[in-house]
Amino acid sequence: MKKRIGIMTTGGDCSGLNTLINRIARGAMLRGWQIVGIMDGTDGLCTTPPSVIEFDAQTLPIECARMAGSFLHNGRAGALNFETAAETGQLAHFNKKLQQSLSELKLNALILIGGNGSISLAWCNRDIYSDIQLICIPKTIDMDIPLTDRTIGFDTAVQQLTSFCDQLMLTARSHHRWFVVQTMGRDCGQLALNAGIAIGASAILIPEIKFDIDSLVKHIKSSPRDYGIILVSEGISLRGHSGRPADMISRKLTASGIVNRTAYPEHTQRVGDTVATDRILATRMADCALHAIENNETYVMTAVSNCECKTVSLSEFFSAGYISADPNIPELQTSDAYVSPDDPLLEIAVNLGIYIGEQK
Ligand code: F6P
């Protein structure tokens, strides 16, 4: 049957979205299906008429598929905060408009490329999608999505951060000084941990593990080198301190006589040419999503587990992502997608002499 498929990218961008769009469009066209690109995520569905483009073979050329950002844009606000929106009545309006637009577009299926927020939002408001097949694809540099071992954009973000720190290491060495580099990741430490291992950081501070500032100072002072990098995930907190985490660590180090500077790679972590592993992941997830449509699946998310790419149900995704409070740091929340205490990278880091906090 000739199908009509919508694709949209929601939430924050990351590298790999264009590869995904290109592969979905190509696979769908080879099947004789029509492809509708929804512009600006759900923002595009809320305009009258909906903001869309019809794809043909020239729409997103292969040579552009390696580029960061989203050809379909991500919208201004990212995922709607549905709790606030529900209170203000905005959500009911938003849902109605979304449903109207989807039926106007006469879609058989929608491929929603999003992070935790957008996928949870879609699941919580699933009635909107009851007349079409809803297939989600996980993307985020934070890698905080449950039930999948990888998310689109993570590997490129690790590479971007690694390249940034590799350059800093050279000036650090020349000046016999330390750099405190603050990474993105929200309250998930995967990005900092993986990049920290890649660059051979001297310390990696992540939200999932409590750290002790005196132990950090002692560790740096006893280092065989007088330069290096301390990677600080943006989600860490230090009691009694406000402001940016890297600044607060930097001040503590300075007070202990450790010469240092701070550096913020910021949104450069979300861009950069998509690395090969992200392109392969995007190609696999696109293929999995198209098969899911052929198999009449709905309310599913593509996922990679033990090297196998498959679909998982959104209800399973939603319950696995249940966020529980961390007993050590009451204000911090973790889910099973975050760095677990058994993550083998933690032990490897310790064995390499990297300070990662006070484990156990
Ligand atoms: O969730 C992706 C992410 O890049 C986080 O790592 C970061 O905290 C946040 O988005 C930044 O959002 P914005 O682009 O709105 O500044």
Coordinates of C-alpha atoms and ligand atoms in Angstrom, one line a residue:
M1 CA 0.0 0.0 0.0
K2 CA 1.3 3.5 -0.8
K3 CA 1.8 5.2 2.5
R4 CA 2.2 8.8 3.4
I5 CA 4.8 9.3 6.2
G6 CA 5.6 12.4 8.2
I7 CA 9.0 13.1 9.8
M8 CA 9.7 15.7 12.4
T9 CA 12.7 16.6 14.7
T10 CA 11.8 17.9 18.1
G11 CA 13.7 19.2 21.2
G12 CA 17.3 20.3 21.0
D13 CA 19.3 19.5 17.9
C14 CA 22.3 17.2 17.6
S15 CA 24.5 15.9 14.9
G16 CA 23.0 12.9 13.0
L17 CA 19.5 14.3 12.4
N18 CA 20.2 15.0 8.8
T19 CA 21.6 11.5 8.2
L20 CA 18.5 10.1 9.8
I21 CA 16.1 12.3 7.6
N22 CA 18.1 11.4 4.5
R23 CA 18.0 7.6 5.2
I24 CA 14.3 7.6 6.1
A25 CA 13.3 9.6 3.0
R26 CA 15.4 7.4 0.7
G27 CA 14.1 4.1 2.2
A28 CA 10.5 5.4 2.0
M29 CA 10.8 6.6 -1.6
L30 CA 12.3 3.3 -2.7
R31 CA 9.1 1.7 -1.2
G32 CA 7.0 4.1 -3.3
W33 CA 5.8 6.1 -0.2
Q34 CA 5.3 9.8 0.1
I35 CA 7.3 11.8 2.6
V36 CA 6.2 14.9 4.4
G37 CA 8.8 16.9 6.3
I38 CA 7.2 18.8 9.2
M39 CA 9.1 22.0 9.9
D40 CA 10.1 23.2 13.4
G41 CA 8.8 20.1 15.2
T42 CA 5.4 20.5 16.9
D43 CA 5.6 24.3 16.3
G44 CA 5.1 23.5 12.6
L45 CA 2.1 21.4 13.3
C46 CA 0.5 24.2 15.3
T47 CA 0.6 26.8 12.5
T48 CA -2.3 27.2 10.1
P49 CA -1.8 25.6 7.6
P50 CA 0.8 23.2 9.1
S51 CA 4.3 24.1 8.0
V52 CA 5.5 21.2 5.9
I53 CA 7.5 20.3 2.8
E54 CA 6.9 17.4 0.4
F55 CA 10.1 15.4 -0.2
D56 CA 11.5 14.3 -3.6
A57 CA 14.8 12.7 -4.4
Q58 CA 16.5 16.2 -4.5
T59 CA 15.2 17.5 -1.2
L60 CA 18.0 16.5 1.1
P61 CA 21.1 15.6 -1.0
I62 CA 23.4 12.9 0.3
E63 CA 26.3 15.3 0.6
C64 CA 24.3 17.4 3.1
A65 CA 23.3 14.4 5.2
R66 CA 26.6 14.5 7.2
M67 CA 25.9 18.1 8.4
A68 CA 24.8 19.0 11.9
G69 CA 21.5 20.8 12.7
S70 CA 18.2 19.6 11.3
F71 CA 17.2 20.3 7.8
L72 CA 13.6 20.3 9.2
H73 CA 14.6 22.6 12.1
N74 CA 13.8 21.9 15.7
G75 CA 11.5 24.8 16.6
R76 CA 12.2 27.6 19.0
A77 CA 11.1 26.3 22.3
G78 CA 11.9 22.6 22.0
A79 CA 9.5 20.2 23.8
L80 CA 6.5 21.8 25.4
N81 CA 6.6 21.6 29.2
F82 CA 3.5 19.6 29.4
E83 CA 3.0 19.9 33.1
T84 CA 2.9 23.7 33.0
A85 CA 1.0 23.6 29.8
A86 CA -1.6 21.3 31.3
E87 CA -2.2 23.7 34.2
T88 CA -2.6 26.7 32.0
G89 CA -5.0 24.9 29.6
Q90 CA -2.5 25.4 26.8
L91 CA -2.0 21.7 26.5
A92 CA -5.6 21.0 25.5
H93 CA -5.4 23.6 22.8
F94 CA -2.0 22.3 21.6
N95 CA -3.3 18.7 21.5
K96 CA -6.4 19.7 19.5
K97 CA -4.4 21.6 17.0
L98 CA -1.9 18.8 16.6
Q99 CA -4.7 16.3 16.0
Q100 CA -6.3 18.6 13.4
S101 CA -3.0 19.1 11.5
L102 CA -2.2 15.4 11.5
S103 CA -5.6 14.5 10.0
E104 CA -5.3 17.5 7.5
L105 CA -2.0 16.1 6.3
K106 CA -3.6 12.6 5.8
L107 CA -0.6 10.8 7.2
N108 CA -0.5 7.1 7.8
A109 CA 2.5 7.3 10.1
L110 CA 4.6 9.8 11.9
I111 CA 8.3 9.4 12.7
L112 CA 9.0 11.5 15.7
I113 CA 12.8 12.1 16.2
G114 CA 13.1 13.3 19.8
G115 CA 14.6 13.1 23.3
N116 CA 13.1 12.1 26.6
G117 CA 10.8 15.1 26.8
S118 CA 9.3 14.8 23.3
I119 CA 8.9 11.0 23.4
S120 CA 7.3 11.1 26.9
L121 CA 5.0 14.0 25.8
A122 CA 3.9 11.9 22.8
W123 CA 3.2 8.9 25.0
C124 CA 1.3 10.9 27.6
N125 CA -0.9 12.4 24.9
R126 CA -1.1 9.2 22.8
D127 CA -4.7 9.7 21.8
I128 CA -3.6 12.3 19.3
Y129 CA -1.9 9.6 17.4
S130 CA -4.6 7.0 17.6
D131 CA -5.4 7.2 13.8
I132 CA -1.8 6.9 12.6
Q133 CA 1.3 4.8 13.4
L134 CA 3.6 6.6 15.8
I135 CA 7.3 5.6 15.6
C136 CA 9.8 7.4 17.7
I137 CA 13.6 7.6 17.2
P138 CA 15.8 8.5 20.2
K139 CA 18.3 11.4 19.7
T140 CA 20.3 13.3 22.2
I141 CA 23.8 14.2 23.1
D142 CA 23.0 13.5 26.8
M143 CA 22.4 9.7 26.2
D144 CA 19.8 9.7 29.0
I145 CA 17.1 7.7 27.2
P146 CA 16.2 4.3 28.8
L147 CA 16.1 1.0 26.9
T148 CA 18.6 2.0 24.3
D149 CA 22.4 1.6 24.5
R150 CA 22.9 4.5 22.1
T151 CA 21.2 7.7 21.0
I152 CA 21.7 9.6 17.8
G153 CA 24.2 12.4 18.3
F154 CA 26.0 11.1 21.3
D155 CA 29.1 9.8 19.5
T156 CA 29.6 13.0 17.6
A157 CA 29.2 15.0 20.8
V158 CA 31.9 12.9 22.4
Q159 CA 34.1 13.5 19.4
Q160 CA 33.5 17.3 19.5
L161 CA 34.3 17.4 23.2
T162 CA 37.4 15.2 22.7
S163 CA 38.7 17.5 19.9
F164 CA 38.1 20.6 22.0
C165 CA 40.0 19.1 25.0
D166 CA 42.8 17.8 22.8
Q167 CA 43.5 21.4 21.8
L168 CA 43.3 22.7 25.3
M169 CA 45.7 20.1 26.6
L170 CA 48.4 21.7 24.4
T171 CA 48.0 25.2 25.9
A172 CA 47.6 23.6 29.4
R173 CA 51.0 22.0 29.0
S174 CA 52.7 25.1 27.7
H175 CA 51.5 27.1 30.7
H176 CA 51.8 24.4 33.4
R177 CA 48.1 25.0 34.3
W178 CA 44.9 23.0 34.6
F179 CA 41.7 23.5 32.7
V180 CA 38.3 22.9 34.2
V181 CA 36.0 22.1 31.3
Q182 CA 32.2 22.1 31.7
T183 CA 30.3 19.6 29.5
M184 CA 26.7 19.5 28.6
G185 CA 24.5 16.4 29.5
R186 CA 21.9 17.9 31.8
D187 CA 21.8 15.7 34.9
C188 CA 23.3 12.7 33.1
G189 CA 27.1 12.1 33.2
Q190 CA 27.5 9.8 30.1
L191 CA 28.9 12.6 27.9
A192 CA 31.5 13.7 30.4
L193 CA 32.5 10.2 31.3
N194 CA 33.0 9.0 27.8
A195 CA 34.8 12.1 26.6
G196 CA 36.9 12.1 29.8
I197 CA 38.1 8.5 29.1
A198 CA 38.8 9.5 25.4
I199 CA 41.1 12.5 26.4
G200 CA 42.7 11.0 29.5
A201 CA 41.2 13.5 31.8
S202 CA 42.7 13.8 35.3
A203 CA 39.3 14.0 36.9
I204 CA 35.7 13.5 35.7
L205 CA 32.9 14.8 37.9
I206 CA 29.4 13.6 37.1
P207 CA 26.0 14.1 38.7
E208 CA 25.6 10.4 39.5
I209 CA 28.7 10.2 41.8
K210 CA 29.3 12.3 44.9
F211 CA 32.7 13.9 44.9
D212 CA 34.8 15.5 47.6
I213 CA 36.6 18.7 46.8
D214 CA 39.5 18.0 49.2
S215 CA 40.1 14.7 47.6
L216 CA 40.0 16.3 44.2
V217 CA 42.6 18.9 45.3
K218 CA 44.8 16.2 46.8
H219 CA 44.5 14.1 43.6
I220 CA 45.5 17.1 41.4
K221 CA 48.4 18.1 43.7
S222 CA 49.8 14.5 43.7
S223 CA 49.6 14.2 39.9
P224 CA 52.9 13.4 38.1
R225 CA 51.9 16.3 35.7
D226 CA 51.4 20.0 36.4
Y227 CA 48.8 20.3 33.7
G228 CA 45.7 18.5 32.5
I229 CA 41.9 18.6 32.2
I230 CA 39.2 18.3 34.9
L231 CA 35.9 17.5 33.1
V232 CA 32.9 18.7 35.0
S233 CA 29.4 17.7 33.9
E234 CA 26.9 20.6 34.0
G235 CA 24.6 18.6 36.3
I236 CA 26.9 18.4 39.3
S237 CA 26.1 20.4 42.4
L238 CA 28.2 21.5 45.4
R239 CA 26.3 22.3 48.5
G240 CA 26.3 25.9 49.4
H241 CA 27.4 27.0 46.0
S242 CA 25.4 28.5 43.1
G243 CA 26.5 29.5 39.6
R244 CA 28.2 27.4 37.0
P245 CA 29.7 24.2 38.3
A246 CA 33.1 24.7 36.4
D247 CA 33.4 28.2 38.0
M248 CA 32.8 26.9 41.5
I249 CA 35.4 24.0 41.0
S250 CA 37.8 26.5 39.5
R251 CA 37.5 28.8 42.6
K252 CA 38.1 25.9 44.9
L253 CA 41.2 24.9 43.0
T254 CA 42.5 28.5 42.9
A255 CA 42.0 28.8 46.7
S256 CA 44.2 25.7 47.1
G257 CA 47.0 27.2 44.9
I258 CA 46.2 25.2 41.8
V259 CA 46.7 27.4 38.7
N260 CA 43.7 26.9 36.4
R261 CA 41.3 28.3 33.8
T262 CA 37.8 27.4 32.9
A263 CA 36.5 26.5 29.4
Y264 CA 33.0 26.0 28.0
P265 CA 32.6 24.1 24.8
E266 CA 28.8 24.8 25.0
H267 CA 26.8 24.2 21.9
T268 CA 29.8 23.1 19.9
Q269 CA 29.1 19.7 21.5
R270 CA 25.9 19.6 19.5
V271 CA 27.4 20.3 16.1
G272 CA 30.3 19.0 13.9
D273 CA 30.2 16.7 11.0
T274 CA 28.4 13.5 12.0
V275 CA 30.9 10.8 12.9
A276 CA 30.7 7.5 11.1
T277 CA 29.3 5.6 14.1
D278 CA 26.4 8.1 14.4
R279 CA 25.7 7.8 10.6
I280 CA 25.6 4.0 10.9
L281 CA 23.3 4.2 13.9
A282 CA 21.1 6.7 12.1
T283 CA 20.9 4.3 9.1
R284 CA 20.1 1.4 11.3
M285 CA 17.4 3.3 13.2
A286 CA 15.9 4.6 10.0
D287 CA 15.7 1.1 8.5
C288 CA 14.2 -0.2 11.8
A289 CA 11.5 2.6 11.8
L290 CA 10.5 1.9 8.2
H291 CA 10.2 -1.8 8.9
A292 CA 8.1 -1.0 11.9
I293 CA 5.7 1.0 9.6
E294 CA 5.6 -2.0 7.2
N295 CA 4.8 -4.3 10.1
N296 CA 1.9 -2.0 11.2
E297 CA 3.6 -1.3 14.6
T298 CA 2.7 1.8 16.5
Y299 CA 3.6 3.5 19.8
V300 CA 7.1 2.2 19.5
M301 CA 10.7 3.6 19.8
T302 CA 13.7 2.2 17.9
A303 CA 16.5 1.1 20.2
V304 CA 19.8 -0.6 20.1
S305 CA 20.4 -3.3 22.7
N306 CA 23.3 -5.8 22.7
C307 CA 24.2 -4.6 19.2
E308 CA 20.7 -5.5 17.9
C309 CA 18.4 -2.7 16.5
K310 CA 14.8 -3.3 17.3
T311 CA 11.6 -1.5 18.5
V312 CA 10.5 -1.2 22.1
S313 CA 7.0 -0.1 23.2
L314 CA 6.5 3.4 24.4
S315 CA 4.8 2.2 27.5
E316 CA 7.9 0.2 28.3
F317 CA 10.1 3.2 27.6
F318 CA 8.0 5.4 29.8
S319 CA 8.1 3.1 32.8
A320 CA 11.8 2.3 32.4
G321 CA 12.5 6.0 32.4
Y322 CA 10.9 6.4 35.8
I323 CA 13.0 8.9 37.6
S324 CA 13.9 8.1 41.2
A325 CA 15.6 10.4 43.7
D326 CA 19.2 9.7 44.5
P327 CA 19.5 9.0 48.3
N328 CA 22.9 10.7 48.5
I329 CA 22.0 14.0 46.9
P330 CA 18.3 14.7 47.5
E331 CA 18.0 17.3 44.8
L332 CA 19.5 15.0 42.2
Q333 CA 17.4 12.5 40.2
T334 CA 18.6 9.5 38.2
S335 CA 17.0 7.0 35.9
D336 CA 18.3 3.6 34.7
A337 CA 19.7 5.3 31.5
Y338 CA 22.2 7.3 33.5
V339 CA 25.7 6.2 34.5
S340 CA 25.1 3.2 36.8
P341 CA 27.6 2.4 39.7
D342 CA 28.4 -0.8 37.7
D343 CA 29.4 1.0 34.5
P344 CA 32.7 -0.7 33.5
L345 CA 34.1 2.7 32.4
L346 CA 34.1 3.8 36.0
E347 CA 36.5 1.1 37.1
I348 CA 38.6 1.6 34.1
A349 CA 38.9 5.3 34.9
V350 CA 39.9 4.5 38.5
N351 CA 42.5 2.0 37.3
L352 CA 43.9 4.8 35.0
G353 CA 44.3 7.1 38.0
I354 CA 41.4 9.4 37.0
Y355 CA 39.5 10.9 40.0
I356 CA 35.8 10.2 39.5
G357 CA 34.5 11.0 42.9
E358 CA 33.8 8.9 46.0
Q359 CA 32.3 5.7 44.7
K360 CA 30.3 3.5 47.1
Ligands
F6P1 O1 19.5 18.0 26.1 C1 20.5 18.5 25.2 C2 21.2 19.7 25.8 O2 22.2 20.1 24.8 C3 21.7 19.6 27.2 O3 22.9 18.8 27.2 C4 21.9 21.0 27.6 O4 21.8 21.2 28.9 C5 20.7 21.7 26.9 O5 20.3 20.8 25.8 C6 20.9 23.1 26.3 O6 19.7 23.6 25.8 P1 19.6 24.9 25.0 O7 20.0 24.6 23.6 O8 18.2 25.3 25.1 O9 20.6 25.9 25.7

